[in-house]
mmCIF file of C-alpha atoms in Angstrom:
data_model
loop_
_atom_site.group_PDB
_atom_site.id
_atom_site.type_symbol
_atom_site.label_atom_id
_atom_site.label_comp_id
_atom_site.label_asym_id
_atom_site.label_seq_id
_atom_site.Cartn_x
_atom_site.Cartn_y
_atom_site.Cartn_z
ATOM 1 C CA MET S 1 210.998 224.609 21.580
ATOM 2 C CA HIS S 2 211.111 221.251 19.791
ATOM 3 C CA PRO S 3 210.392 221.819 16.032
ATOM 4 C CA GLN S 4 207.684 219.241 15.939
ATOM 5 C CA ALA S 5 205.999 220.808 18.958
ATOM 6 C CA ASN S 6 206.188 224.261 17.382
ATOM 7 C CA ALA S 7 204.754 222.975 14.095
ATOM 8 C CA LYS S 8 201.884 221.348 15.980
ATOM 9 C CA LEU S 9 201.049 224.632 17.804
ATOM 10 C CA ASN S 10 201.150 226.689 14.607
ATOM 11 C CA ALA S 11 198.982 224.123 12.757
ATOM 12 C CA PHE S 12 196.225 224.124 15.482
ATOM 13 C CA THR S 13 193.922 226.633 13.837
ATOM 14 C CA GLU S 14 194.428 225.163 10.395
ATOM 15 C CA ARG S 15 193.570 221.719 11.659
ATOM 16 C CA LEU S 16 190.461 223.072 13.364
ATOM 17 C CA ARG S 17 189.338 224.867 10.309
ATOM 18 C CA ALA S 18 189.890 221.718 8.306
ATOM 19 C CA GLY S 19 187.354 219.903 10.453
ATOM 20 C CA GLU S 20 189.652 217.892 12.694
ATOM 21 C CA LEU S 21 188.379 217.036 16.204
ATOM 22 C CA MET S 22 190.541 218.873 18.807
ATOM 23 C CA LEU S 23 190.927 217.197 22.193
ATOM 24 C CA GLY S 24 192.106 218.926 25.236
ATOM 25 C CA MET S 25 191.749 219.320 28.966
ATOM 26 C CA GLN S 26 191.332 222.036 31.617
ATOM 27 C CA SER S 27 194.301 222.504 33.871
ATOM 28 C CA PHE S 28 193.271 223.442 37.475
ATOM 29 C CA SER S 29 196.751 222.549 38.802
ATOM 30 C CA ALA S 30 198.763 224.786 36.343
ATOM 31 C CA SER S 31 201.422 222.064 36.778
ATOM 32 C CA PRO S 32 204.055 222.393 34.017
ATOM 33 C CA PRO S 33 204.976 218.615 34.035
ATOM 34 C CA ILE S 34 201.313 217.641 33.815
ATOM 35 C CA ILE S 35 200.652 220.112 30.984
ATOM 36 C CA GLU S 36 203.801 219.031 29.124
ATOM 37 C CA SER S 37 202.851 215.427 29.514
ATOM 38 C CA MET S 38 199.475 216.073 27.903
ATOM 39 C CA GLY S 39 201.413 216.646 24.635
ATOM 40 C CA THR S 40 203.174 213.267 25.126
ATOM 41 C CA ALA S 41 199.763 211.742 25.365
ATOM 42 C CA GLY S 42 198.620 213.390 22.132
ATOM 43 C CA MET S 43 196.357 216.142 23.476
ATOM 44 C CA ASP S 44 195.852 219.145 21.186
ATOM 45 C CA PHE S 45 195.116 221.981 23.713
ATOM 46 C CA VAL S 46 195.017 222.849 27.399
ATOM 47 C CA THR S 47 192.897 225.527 29.051
ATOM 48 C CA ILE S 48 194.764 226.947 32.050
ATOM 49 C CA ASP S 49 192.182 228.006 34.578
ATOM 50 C CA MET S 50 192.398 231.247 36.459
ATOM 51 C CA GLU S 51 188.643 231.510 37.317
ATOM 52 C CA HIS S 52 188.218 228.675 39.836
ATOM 53 C CA CYS S 53 191.853 228.133 40.916
ATOM 54 C CA PRO S 54 194.564 230.044 42.731
ATOM 55 C CA THR S 55 196.570 230.273 39.556
ATOM 56 C CA GLY S 56 198.240 233.653 39.159
ATOM 57 C CA ILE S 57 199.952 235.366 36.332
ATOM 58 C CA ALA S 58 203.402 234.025 37.368
ATOM 59 C CA GLU S 59 202.055 230.429 37.164
ATOM 60 C CA VAL S 60 200.387 231.156 33.817
ATOM 61 C CA VAL S 61 203.697 231.881 32.054
ATOM 62 C CA SER S 62 205.274 228.607 33.268
ATOM 63 C CA ALA S 63 202.114 226.704 32.304
ATOM 64 C CA VAL S 64 202.073 228.325 28.848
ATOM 65 C CA ARG S 65 205.739 227.474 28.320
ATOM 66 C CA ALA S 66 205.055 223.863 29.316
ATOM 67 C CA GLY S 67 202.307 223.705 26.706
ATOM 68 C CA GLU S 68 204.624 224.977 24.097
ATOM 69 C CA LEU S 69 207.330 222.492 25.062
ATOM 70 C CA GLY S 70 204.812 219.664 24.853
ATOM 71 C CA GLY S 71 203.156 220.820 21.657
ATOM 72 C CA VAL S 72 199.879 221.485 23.432
ATOM 73 C CA THR S 73 198.184 224.732 22.405
ATOM 74 C CA PRO S 74 197.797 226.808 25.563
ATOM 75 C CA PHE S 75 194.572 228.758 26.282
ATOM 76 C CA VAL S 76 193.861 230.693 29.468
ATOM 77 C CA ARG S 77 190.441 231.124 31.102
ATOM 78 C CA ILE S 78 190.532 234.524 32.873
ATOM 79 C CA PRO S 79 188.333 235.096 35.935
ATOM 80 C CA GLN S 80 186.160 237.729 34.228
ATOM 81 C CA MET S 81 186.294 240.044 31.293
ATOM 82 C CA ASP S 82 189.252 242.324 32.114
ATOM 83 C CA PRO S 83 190.934 243.925 29.133
ATOM 84 C CA SER S 84 194.194 244.445 31.046
ATOM 85 C CA LEU S 85 194.433 240.760 32.251
ATOM 86 C CA LEU S 86 193.340 239.497 28.802
ATOM 87 C CA GLY S 87 196.162 241.297 27.184
ATOM 88 C CA ARG S 88 198.711 240.163 29.735
ATOM 89 C CA VAL S 89 197.999 236.463 29.230
ATOM 90 C CA LEU S 90 198.234 236.948 25.493
ATOM 91 C CA ASP S 91 201.507 238.831 25.850
ATOM 92 C CA LEU S 92 202.841 235.796 27.769
ATOM 93 C CA GLY S 93 202.124 233.581 24.824
ATOM 94 C CA ALA S 94 198.657 232.146 25.382
ATOM 95 C CA ARG S 95 197.201 231.199 21.927
ATOM 96 C CA GLY S 96 193.709 232.077 22.999
ATOM 97 C CA VAL S 97 191.571 233.362 25.860
ATOM 98 C CA VAL S 98 188.326 231.890 27.361
ATOM 99 C CA ILE S 99 186.002 234.494 28.868
ATOM 100 C CA PRO S 100 183.451 233.267 31.406
ATOM 101 C CA HIS S 101 179.765 234.307 31.611
ATOM 102 C CA ALA S 102 180.004 235.949 28.225
ATOM 103 C CA ASN S 103 177.162 237.804 26.396
ATOM 104 C CA LEU S 104 177.165 239.820 23.263
ATOM 105 C CA ALA S 105 178.492 242.969 24.773
ATOM 106 C CA ILE S 106 181.326 241.099 26.506
ATOM 107 C CA CYS S 107 182.177 239.292 23.230
ATOM 108 C CA LYS S 108 182.567 242.694 21.531
ATOM 109 C CA GLU S 109 184.798 243.929 24.331
ATOM 110 C CA ALA S 110 186.947 240.814 24.312
ATOM 111 C CA VAL S 111 187.509 241.000 20.547
ATOM 112 C CA LYS S 112 188.693 244.558 20.827
ATOM 113 C CA ALA S 113 190.992 243.717 23.713
ATOM 114 C CA ALA S 114 192.460 240.691 21.961
ATOM 115 C CA LYS S 115 193.298 242.404 18.610
ATOM 116 C CA PHE S 116 196.119 244.856 17.841
ATOM 117 C CA GLY S 117 195.112 248.104 16.141
ATOM 118 C CA PRO S 118 193.455 249.021 13.978
ATOM 119 C CA ALA S 119 191.324 245.880 14.406
ATOM 120 C CA GLY S 120 191.232 246.310 18.134
ATOM 121 C CA ASN S 121 192.871 248.156 21.067
ATOM 122 C CA ARG S 122 195.258 245.591 22.495
ATOM 123 C CA GLY S 123 198.246 247.283 23.939
ATOM 124 C CA ALA S 124 201.270 247.040 21.571
ATOM 125 C CA CYS S 125 204.713 246.334 22.935
ATOM 126 C CA PRO S 126 207.490 244.564 21.105
ATOM 127 C CA ILE S 127 209.285 243.440 24.238
ATOM 128 C CA ILE S 128 206.833 240.685 25.121
ATOM 129 C CA ARG S 129 207.219 236.980 25.284
ATOM 130 C CA ALA S 130 204.581 236.320 22.641
ATOM 131 C CA ALA S 131 206.614 238.390 20.174
ATOM 132 C CA GLY S 132 209.899 236.799 20.995
ATOM 133 C CA TYR S 133 210.982 239.780 23.016
ATOM 134 C CA SER S 134 211.719 241.804 19.798
ATOM 135 C CA PRO S 135 210.173 240.665 16.528
ATOM 136 C CA ALA S 136 212.072 241.338 13.327
ATOM 137 C CA ASN S 137 208.834 242.674 11.769
ATOM 138 C CA TRP S 138 206.185 243.972 14.115
ATOM 139 C CA ASP S 139 203.560 244.279 11.415
ATOM 140 C CA GLU S 140 203.946 240.595 10.526
ATOM 141 C CA PHE S 141 203.783 239.572 14.155
ATOM 142 C CA ALA S 142 200.708 241.699 14.851
ATOM 143 C CA ALA S 143 198.920 240.431 11.738
ATOM 144 C CA ALA S 144 199.609 236.808 12.686
ATOM 145 C CA ALA S 145 198.504 237.385 16.223
ATOM 146 C CA ASN S 146 195.271 238.966 15.108
ATOM 147 C CA ARG S 147 194.619 236.026 12.763
ATOM 148 C CA ASP S 148 195.548 233.118 14.992
ATOM 149 C CA THR S 149 194.730 234.238 18.552
ATOM 150 C CA MET S 150 191.451 232.622 19.437
ATOM 151 C CA VAL S 151 188.728 234.466 21.337
ATOM 152 C CA ILE S 152 186.445 231.901 23.015
ATOM 153 C CA PRO S 153 183.479 233.227 25.012
ATOM 154 C CA LEU S 154 181.930 230.915 27.618
ATOM 155 C CA LEU S 155 178.199 230.589 27.197
ATOM 156 C CA GLU S 156 176.864 229.570 30.615
ATOM 157 C CA ASP S 157 173.873 231.742 31.409
ATOM 158 C CA LYS S 158 170.212 231.427 30.375
ATOM 159 C CA GLU S 159 170.093 235.115 29.390
ATOM 160 C CA SER S 160 172.933 234.651 26.868
ATOM 161 C CA VAL S 161 171.239 231.804 25.029
ATOM 162 C CA ASP S 162 169.221 234.339 23.034
ATOM 163 C CA ASP S 163 172.446 235.983 21.916
ATOM 164 C CA LEU S 164 173.941 232.644 20.761
ATOM 165 C CA GLU S 165 173.697 233.309 17.016
ATOM 166 C CA ALA S 166 174.830 236.925 17.240
ATOM 167 C CA MET S 167 177.889 235.893 19.332
ATOM 168 C CA LEU S 168 178.906 233.355 16.731
ATOM 169 C CA ALA S 169 178.285 235.816 13.907
ATOM 170 C CA LEU S 170 180.567 238.408 15.466
ATOM 171 C CA PRO S 171 183.915 238.822 13.598
ATOM 172 C CA GLY S 172 186.831 237.935 15.851
ATOM 173 C CA VAL S 173 184.918 235.332 17.843
ATOM 174 C CA ASP S 174 186.427 232.008 16.844
ATOM 175 C CA ALA S 175 184.483 229.537 18.933
ATOM 176 C CA ILE S 176 181.974 229.409 21.737
ATOM 177 C CA PHE S 177 182.689 227.307 24.813
ATOM 178 C CA MET S 178 179.340 225.859 26.033
ATOM 179 C CA GLY S 179 179.646 225.600 29.864
ATOM 180 C CA PRO S 180 177.194 222.890 30.824
ATOM 181 C CA TRP S 181 177.508 223.115 34.620
ATOM 182 C CA ASP S 182 176.673 226.765 35.062
ATOM 183 C CA LEU S 183 174.218 226.706 32.141
ATOM 184 C CA SER S 184 172.246 223.860 33.599
ATOM 185 C CA ILE S 185 172.007 225.683 36.924
ATOM 186 C CA SER S 186 170.968 228.874 35.184
ATOM 187 C CA LEU S 187 168.239 226.890 33.254
ATOM 188 C CA GLY S 188 166.887 225.342 36.566
ATOM 189 C CA ILE S 189 168.115 221.855 35.746
ATOM 190 C CA PRO S 190 171.284 221.584 37.866
ATOM 191 C CA ALA S 191 173.913 219.038 36.790
ATOM 192 C CA ALA S 192 172.026 218.190 33.601
ATOM 193 C CA ASN S 193 174.268 217.191 30.715
ATOM 194 C CA TYR S 194 173.648 217.157 26.979
ATOM 195 C CA ASP S 195 171.562 214.099 27.195
ATOM 196 C CA HIS S 196 168.848 216.255 28.806
ATOM 197 C CA PRO S 197 166.519 217.463 26.027
ATOM 198 C CA VAL S 198 166.812 221.106 26.933
ATOM 199 C CA MET S 199 170.577 221.084 27.153
ATOM 200 C CA GLY S 200 170.822 218.937 23.954
ATOM 201 C CA ALA S 201 168.590 221.341 22.012
ATOM 202 C CA ILE S 202 170.760 224.356 22.925
ATOM 203 C CA LEU S 203 173.975 222.390 21.950
ATOM 204 C CA ASP S 204 172.370 221.432 18.618
ATOM 205 C CA ARG S 205 171.331 225.042 18.034
ATOM 206 C CA ALA S 206 174.893 226.232 18.788
ATOM 207 C CA VAL S 207 176.486 223.714 16.404
ATOM 208 C CA ALA S 208 174.056 224.722 13.636
ATOM 209 C CA ALA S 209 174.914 228.357 14.126
ATOM 210 C CA ALA S 210 178.664 227.685 14.285
ATOM 211 C CA ARG S 211 178.472 225.854 10.938
ATOM 212 C CA LYS S 212 176.516 228.705 9.364
ATOM 213 C CA TYR S 213 179.097 231.294 10.347
ATOM 214 C CA GLY S 214 182.255 229.121 9.946
ATOM 215 C CA LYS S 215 182.938 229.030 13.666
ATOM 216 C CA HIS S 216 183.379 226.179 16.216
ATOM 217 C CA ILE S 217 181.706 224.835 19.322
ATOM 218 C CA MET S 218 183.821 223.745 22.258
ATOM 219 C CA THR S 219 182.464 222.088 25.433
ATOM 220 C CA THR S 220 183.422 219.867 28.280
ATOM 221 C CA VAL S 221 182.341 216.385 29.363
ATOM 222 C CA GLY S 222 181.794 217.915 32.839
ATOM 223 C CA ALA S 223 182.779 216.292 36.060
ATOM 224 C CA THR S 224 183.332 212.884 34.455
ATOM 225 C CA THR S 225 185.843 210.840 32.439
ATOM 226 C CA ASP S 226 183.126 208.957 30.573
ATOM 227 C CA THR S 227 184.332 208.375 27.002
ATOM 228 C CA THR S 228 181.022 206.978 25.870
ATOM 229 C CA TYR S 229 179.285 210.230 26.799
ATOM 230 C CA ALA S 230 182.108 212.258 25.212
ATOM 231 C CA SER S 231 181.537 210.264 21.962
ATOM 232 C CA ARG S 232 177.858 211.256 21.924
ATOM 233 C CA ILE S 233 178.874 214.960 22.193
ATOM 234 C CA VAL S 234 181.296 214.568 19.364
ATOM 235 C CA ALA S 235 178.617 212.929 17.207
ATOM 236 C CA ARG S 236 176.509 216.102 17.688
ATOM 237 C CA GLY S 237 179.132 218.199 15.907
ATOM 238 C CA VAL S 238 181.295 219.588 18.653
ATOM 239 C CA ALA S 239 184.704 220.529 17.281
ATOM 240 C CA MET S 240 186.685 220.906 20.565
ATOM 241 C CA ILE S 241 186.299 218.683 23.528
ATOM 242 C CA SER S 242 187.772 219.960 26.806
ATOM 243 C CA TYR S 243 187.985 216.570 28.428
ATOM 244 C CA SER S 244 187.417 217.087 32.170
ATOM 245 C CA ALA S 245 190.221 218.633 34.307
ATOM 246 C CA ASP S 246 193.656 217.408 35.205
ATOM 247 C CA ILE S 247 192.879 217.218 38.907
ATOM 248 C CA LEU S 248 189.670 215.224 38.325
ATOM 249 C CA VAL S 249 191.478 212.838 36.041
ATOM 250 C CA PHE S 250 194.064 212.243 38.754
ATOM 251 C CA VAL S 251 191.369 211.805 41.466
ATOM 252 C CA ASP S 252 189.568 209.334 39.204
ATOM 253 C CA ALA S 253 192.770 207.294 38.738
ATOM 254 C CA CYS S 254 193.362 207.283 42.492
ATOM 255 C CA ARG S 255 189.839 205.967 43.151
ATOM 256 C CA ARG S 256 190.276 203.233 40.602
ATOM 257 C CA ILE S 257 193.541 202.232 42.305
ATOM 258 C CA ASN S 258 191.759 202.190 45.639
ATOM 259 C CA THR S 259 189.416 199.506 44.371
ATOM 260 C CA LEU S 260 192.337 197.094 44.931
ATOM 261 C CA ARG S 261 191.562 197.256 48.679
ATOM 262 C CA PRO S 262 189.864 194.222 50.102
ATOM 263 C CA VAL S 263 186.154 194.712 50.725
ATOM 264 C CA LYS S 264 185.578 194.851 54.517
ATOM 265 C CA ALA S 265 183.017 192.384 55.756
#
């Protein structure tokens, strides 16, 4: 790995804790060149999606490696809370895991699965990619992994809103990813974004709770590439913006190119 890229990866959590805005993107393609190029463009993180995409564990390791090469911190969104799969993506080198449809009970399970003992019950094996296939000092590696691996529950259900503060107060939960699409559907206001008063109030409540407990709020701009809207989210105190998805950005670029066609009479 290029030294500058490695330094950027290692500094991610420090920069986040220092209050820097972290910008990233969801990867639905799991394309290594696309993910690596995100680093060239200055992105801070990528969330490799396994929930809505055909991405399998073999594709994950190539995508994680591309993130490392590009200096883009790689997270993985697993399809559901599965301790075995969660451990596997971390063993491959993911710097954090996103857990969909989380509630307080799922958060507690995820923290245990993501942390080596005695803090948790993550399976320990020195011959894993994340440990460099044989760390010189296992205790140092495990301590660093427990400290820096991010556990990021996705809040996207009406029933989980009541648990918002308790989820953020839980030791081991580093950030909450507010999922506006599923959350808006669950609230009965499909496709509403954070300009909607109900959605906006929940986001403001989440930001206030995150500040109280020294945690962070992450969210997405949704199915758009609107930078003006993204700026309004940032102004509300969101620390991590997952800016759309790689495929949607590509589709948007193709559509803009297609505007060159003459308008048919």
